[in-house]
Amino acid sequence: MADGSIHLVEIPDALFTFWTVAYEQGRSSRDEDVHRLRVEADRLWLLAMPQTERRDYLLDRLDEAARLANRPDVDDVLDEAWHIYLNSLDNIRQPIMLHPTEHGRKVA
């Protein structure tokens, strides 16, 4: 299977299910480590910036969080902006975005 001699679609359903569950469990067992290493890489990426550039970068992200938080459905814009900003620190190199929930509202 791993050497390409048989494709996953050619194995019995029970074996395919077993393989899929094992693969997902193996992958998800590393999620915490991957997250920790990504946050550490981002921290080092920020530290590699000159101090003024790093400060400007983080302030721009905070401004973007405040812009995203300023919506009619948000009662406490400062609290919402802070939550958006803190959630964005998990992936500091990506643009700040709101993620839809299962109810259709957007949250940080």
mmCIF file of C-alpha atoms in Angstrom:
data_model
loop_
_atom_site.group_PDB
_atom_site.id
_atom_site.type_symbol
_atom_site.label_atom_id
_atom_site.label_comp_id
_atom_site.label_asym_id
_atom_site.label_seq_id
_atom_site.Cartn_x
_atom_site.Cartn_y
_atom_site.Cartn_z
ATOM 1 C CA MET A 1 0.000 0.000 0.000
ATOM 2 C CA ALA A 2 2.652 2.552 0.986
ATOM 3 C CA ASP A 3 4.866 1.622 -1.971
ATOM 4 C CA GLY A 4 2.031 2.222 -4.444
ATOM 5 C CA SER A 5 1.340 -1.446 -5.128
ATOM 6 C CA ILE A 6 -2.307 -1.045 -4.103
ATOM 7 C CA HIS A 7 -4.485 2.036 -3.944
ATOM 8 C CA LEU A 8 -6.666 2.816 -0.960
ATOM 9 C CA VAL A 9 -9.809 2.548 -3.063
ATOM 10 C CA GLU A 10 -8.874 -1.074 -3.822
ATOM 11 C CA ILE A 11 -8.891 -2.285 -0.214
ATOM 12 C CA PRO A 12 -11.996 -3.528 1.613
ATOM 13 C CA ASP A 13 -14.182 -0.902 3.308
ATOM 14 C CA ALA A 14 -13.369 -2.119 6.820
ATOM 15 C CA LEU A 15 -9.632 -1.894 6.192
ATOM 16 C CA PHE A 16 -10.023 1.501 4.546
ATOM 17 C CA THR A 17 -11.966 2.756 7.575
ATOM 18 C CA PHE A 18 -9.312 1.364 9.924
ATOM 19 C CA TRP A 19 -6.547 3.028 7.895
ATOM 20 C CA THR A 20 -8.431 6.354 7.799
ATOM 21 C CA VAL A 21 -9.091 6.367 11.559
ATOM 22 C CA ALA A 22 -5.482 5.406 12.329
ATOM 23 C CA TYR A 23 -4.153 8.083 9.986
ATOM 24 C CA GLU A 24 -6.385 10.801 11.494
ATOM 25 C CA GLN A 25 -5.541 9.798 15.057
ATOM 26 C CA GLY A 26 -1.845 9.790 14.252
ATOM 27 C CA ARG A 27 -2.058 13.183 12.602
ATOM 28 C CA SER A 28 -4.172 14.725 15.341
ATOM 29 C CA SER A 29 -1.864 13.339 18.032
ATOM 30 C CA ARG A 30 0.784 15.743 16.705
ATOM 31 C CA ASP A 31 -1.502 18.807 16.518
ATOM 32 C CA GLU A 32 -0.359 20.198 19.876
ATOM 33 C CA ASP A 33 3.306 19.883 18.934
ATOM 34 C CA VAL A 34 2.721 21.432 15.519
ATOM 35 C CA HIS A 35 0.854 24.342 17.107
ATOM 36 C CA ARG A 36 3.574 24.872 19.721
ATOM 37 C CA LEU A 37 6.315 24.805 17.092
ATOM 38 C CA ARG A 38 4.395 27.180 14.802
ATOM 39 C CA VAL A 39 3.926 29.669 17.652
ATOM 40 C CA GLU A 40 7.632 29.406 18.502
ATOM 41 C CA ALA A 41 8.583 29.955 14.839
ATOM 42 C CA ASP A 42 6.313 33.009 14.730
ATOM 43 C CA ARG A 43 7.869 34.354 17.936
ATOM 44 C CA LEU A 44 11.343 33.997 16.464
ATOM 45 C CA TRP A 45 10.133 35.559 13.202
ATOM 46 C CA LEU A 46 8.906 38.597 15.147
ATOM 47 C CA LEU A 47 12.133 38.814 17.139
ATOM 48 C CA ALA A 48 14.135 38.849 13.906
ATOM 49 C CA MET A 49 12.431 42.127 12.938
ATOM 50 C CA PRO A 50 13.915 45.449 13.976
ATOM 51 C CA GLN A 51 12.148 46.670 17.119
ATOM 52 C CA THR A 52 10.359 49.604 15.453
ATOM 53 C CA GLU A 53 9.181 47.442 12.566
ATOM 54 C CA ARG A 54 7.936 44.760 14.984
ATOM 55 C CA ARG A 55 6.068 47.387 17.038
ATOM 56 C CA ASP A 56 4.463 48.840 13.890
ATOM 57 C CA TYR A 57 3.514 45.371 12.652
ATOM 58 C CA LEU A 58 1.800 44.468 15.928
ATOM 59 C CA LEU A 59 0.064 47.853 16.187
ATOM 60 C CA ASP A 60 -1.234 47.459 12.622
ATOM 61 C CA ARG A 61 -2.653 44.059 13.581
ATOM 62 C CA LEU A 62 -4.319 45.592 16.627
ATOM 63 C CA ASP A 63 -5.809 48.333 14.414
ATOM 64 C CA GLU A 64 -7.124 45.667 12.027
ATOM 65 C CA ALA A 65 -8.654 43.760 14.942
ATOM 66 C CA ALA A 66 -10.381 46.954 16.094
ATOM 67 C CA ARG A 67 -11.684 47.569 12.564
ATOM 68 C CA LEU A 68 -13.094 44.031 12.387
ATOM 69 C CA ALA A 69 -14.633 44.330 15.867
ATOM 70 C CA ASN A 70 -16.486 47.538 15.034
ATOM 71 C CA ARG A 71 -19.705 45.848 13.856
ATOM 72 C CA PRO A 72 -23.350 46.557 14.667
ATOM 73 C CA ASP A 73 -23.767 43.176 16.401
ATOM 74 C CA VAL A 74 -20.915 43.826 18.876
ATOM 75 C CA ASP A 75 -21.755 45.566 22.138
ATOM 76 C CA ASP A 76 -18.236 45.933 23.560
ATOM 77 C CA VAL A 77 -15.975 46.780 20.619
ATOM 78 C CA LEU A 78 -12.798 47.076 22.709
ATOM 79 C CA ASP A 79 -13.342 43.673 24.308
ATOM 80 C CA GLU A 80 -14.125 42.111 20.934
ATOM 81 C CA ALA A 81 -11.076 43.765 19.321
ATOM 82 C CA TRP A 82 -8.854 42.416 22.092
ATOM 83 C CA HIS A 83 -10.252 38.888 21.640
ATOM 84 C CA ILE A 84 -9.740 39.075 17.864
ATOM 85 C CA TYR A 85 -6.188 40.296 18.371
ATOM 86 C CA LEU A 86 -5.340 37.613 20.940
ATOM 87 C CA ASN A 87 -6.775 34.882 18.713
ATOM 88 C CA SER A 88 -4.700 36.182 15.815
ATOM 89 C CA LEU A 89 -1.484 35.648 17.786
ATOM 90 C CA ASP A 90 -1.788 31.910 17.132
ATOM 91 C CA ASN A 91 -0.899 32.623 13.521
ATOM 92 C CA ILE A 92 0.874 35.963 13.548
ATOM 93 C CA ARG A 93 2.043 35.878 9.926
ATOM 94 C CA GLN A 94 -1.460 35.479 8.475
ATOM 95 C CA PRO A 95 -3.925 38.343 8.012
ATOM 96 C CA ILE A 96 -6.467 38.796 10.793
ATOM 97 C CA MET A 97 -9.827 37.353 9.804
ATOM 98 C CA LEU A 98 -13.185 36.648 11.385
ATOM 99 C CA HIS A 99 -14.241 33.022 11.302
ATOM 100 C CA PRO A 100 -17.926 32.127 10.894
ATOM 101 C CA THR A 101 -19.533 30.011 13.572
ATOM 102 C CA GLU A 102 -22.143 27.323 13.124
ATOM 103 C CA HIS A 103 -24.799 29.959 13.859
ATOM 104 C CA GLY A 104 -23.689 32.238 11.027
ATOM 105 C CA ARG A 105 -22.311 34.976 13.280
ATOM 106 C CA LYS A 106 -18.724 35.911 12.825
ATOM 107 C CA VAL A 107 -16.385 35.729 15.763
ATOM 108 C CA ALA A 108 -12.682 36.012 16.367
#
